[in-house]
XYZ file of C-alpha atoms in Angstrom:
187
model
C -0.159 -0.010 -0.256
C 1.853 3.163 1.047
C -0.079 5.491 -0.708
C -2.853 5.452 2.068
C -3.118 4.862 5.517
C -6.545 3.158 6.682
C -7.427 3.441 10.400
C -10.168 1.026 11.460
C -12.806 2.253 14.085
C -14.434 0.761 16.694
C -17.413 -0.407 14.763
C -16.463 -2.958 12.424
C -16.500 -2.219 8.696
C -16.019 1.924 8.938
C -12.678 2.904 7.920
C -10.706 6.498 8.052
C -8.442 6.935 5.090
C -5.595 9.109 4.840
C -3.834 9.654 1.395
C -0.159 10.645 0.845
C -0.116 14.104 -0.198
C 2.937 15.089 -2.266
C 3.598 18.735 -2.090
C 5.849 21.459 -2.966
C 5.994 25.232 -3.789
C 3.452 24.751 -6.730
C 0.750 23.138 -4.494
C -0.112 19.426 -4.114
C -1.181 16.078 -5.761
C -3.094 12.950 -4.277
C -4.797 10.172 -5.643
C -8.385 10.333 -4.045
C -8.763 6.579 -5.057
C -6.965 3.730 -6.557
C -8.902 0.288 -6.859
C -5.495 -1.639 -5.926
C -4.790 0.267 -2.738
C -8.275 0.323 -1.686
C -8.490 -3.377 -2.499
C -5.412 -4.184 -0.368
C -6.916 -2.302 2.366
C -10.080 -4.443 2.375
C -12.211 -2.147 0.412
C -12.692 -4.067 -2.836
C -15.768 -2.373 -4.300
C -17.020 -1.392 -7.424
C -18.232 2.465 -7.195
C -20.648 3.123 -9.781
C -21.793 6.757 -8.947
C -20.019 9.621 -7.785
C -22.031 12.568 -6.001
C -21.068 16.345 -4.726
C -23.135 18.484 -2.608
C -22.565 22.253 -1.574
C -23.781 23.448 1.693
C -23.168 26.439 3.782
C -22.319 26.450 7.634
C -24.662 25.207 9.965
C -26.477 22.887 7.562
C -26.896 19.324 8.811
C -27.930 16.495 6.361
C -28.900 13.137 7.631
C -28.990 10.574 8.867
C -29.968 8.993 5.640
C -29.673 5.069 4.431
C -31.097 3.226 1.573
C -33.610 0.946 2.167
C -33.634 -1.796 -0.641
C -30.438 -0.952 -2.608
C -28.189 -0.170 0.249
C -24.634 1.519 -0.639
C -21.216 1.612 0.405
C -19.641 4.841 0.583
C -16.469 6.413 0.366
C -16.873 10.176 1.430
C -14.663 13.245 1.459
C -14.373 16.877 1.587
C -13.102 18.885 -1.320
C -13.205 22.499 0.523
C -14.414 23.236 3.860
C -14.827 21.156 6.802
C -17.753 18.723 8.063
C -18.111 16.315 10.928
C -19.238 13.556 9.326
C -20.908 10.409 11.076
C -22.139 6.814 10.444
C -24.738 4.795 12.775
C -24.769 1.193 12.507
C -28.067 -0.072 11.316
C -26.742 -3.783 10.050
C -29.130 -6.563 11.282
C -27.662 -8.584 13.962
C -24.611 -6.297 14.453
C -23.332 -6.311 18.215
C -22.802 -2.465 17.460
C -26.135 -1.926 16.244
C -27.208 1.689 16.904
C -23.763 3.077 17.661
C -22.588 5.898 15.862
C -18.921 6.904 14.799
C -17.729 10.660 13.851
C -14.852 12.141 12.359
C -13.767 15.348 10.984
C -13.282 15.469 7.264
C -11.716 18.772 5.709
C -9.931 19.874 2.721
C -7.145 20.584 4.952
C -6.816 16.960 6.484
C -7.848 15.465 3.150
C -9.370 12.242 4.991
C -11.815 9.805 3.827
C -14.604 7.610 5.535
C -15.390 4.586 4.240
C -19.166 3.763 5.200
C -20.318 0.197 4.573
C -23.678 -0.888 3.621
C -26.427 -0.609 6.059
C -25.388 2.355 7.878
C -27.130 5.631 8.349
C -24.969 8.564 7.078
C -25.085 12.069 7.848
C -23.020 15.353 8.352
C -22.565 18.822 9.715
C -21.052 21.949 7.920
C -18.654 23.427 10.489
C -16.854 25.886 8.062
C -18.353 28.858 5.978
C -19.464 26.335 3.572
C -18.362 22.780 2.291
C -18.351 20.831 -0.862
C -18.891 17.133 -0.082
C -18.114 14.299 -2.352
C -18.768 10.755 -2.228
C -18.650 7.339 -4.324
C -21.382 5.000 -4.240
C -21.723 1.168 -5.138
C -25.309 1.248 -5.931
C -27.296 3.713 -8.230
C -29.783 6.354 -6.505
C -33.200 4.939 -6.474
C -36.066 7.217 -6.025
C -37.998 6.523 -3.086
C -35.577 4.361 -1.424
C -34.159 6.724 1.164
C -35.089 5.891 4.913
C -33.694 8.008 7.699
C -33.005 8.584 11.493
C -33.641 11.606 13.593
C -30.651 13.493 13.617
C -30.704 14.293 17.559
C -32.512 10.882 18.474
C -31.580 10.455 22.328
C -31.301 6.823 21.813
C -28.236 7.040 19.286
C -26.732 10.066 21.076
C -24.712 11.758 18.159
C -22.644 14.276 19.612
C -22.985 16.848 16.998
C -20.274 19.719 17.381
C -21.974 23.419 16.688
C -20.183 25.312 14.042
C -18.542 28.443 15.974
C -21.111 31.067 17.061
C -24.247 28.675 16.362
C -26.802 26.522 18.485
C -28.988 23.814 17.727
C -31.650 26.433 16.808
C -29.432 27.818 14.324
C -28.662 24.790 12.180
C -30.272 24.651 8.709
C -32.250 21.055 8.289
C -34.305 20.191 5.739
C -38.057 19.597 6.240
C -37.632 15.906 5.269
C -34.801 15.484 7.714
C -36.755 17.077 10.533
C -39.442 14.291 10.062
C -37.493 11.197 10.522
C -38.198 9.011 13.603
C -35.738 7.559 16.044
C -33.871 4.134 15.702
C -36.583 2.422 18.030
C -38.390 1.780 14.903
C -35.598 -0.108 13.272
C -34.621 -2.333 16.387
C -36.820 -5.058 15.616
C -36.278 -5.480 11.939
């Protein structure tokens, strides 16, 4: 490997990837994805769709998952900074309902691998952020599920952007209507 450093997390399957960055007075270069390196790290996936979003400070997106067509995701931040979260929804998992969060930024260039059957979301900590992610399945309309971003049973410790409170966050109407994890425990 050598081109990427892969950290495992306390929730099996989640991985934080730090690429090797080659810099000089002109700027920098890095590989954002190399199939052979990722395969050697245990991420042997065929990514079929790339997505990118732009959000302003205080936007919270999530916690989303796909119901019938689950996706593995490899996410990163192109500009700005976010706190990215994954919640384990794998049936029978010993860490079902547990969450893990990581700061992803243009500066640290970290990536976060999130396997199928995890809910995913992020909050923008900087003035704005461009968020990019690779997926192993195509987008299927009407297949999105979600969890309440502040479900106390999950207990995500969302950092607040500087100068903001929970009341200042921008959360879509759809994301405000999701229910808690209790609904999914007996599936």
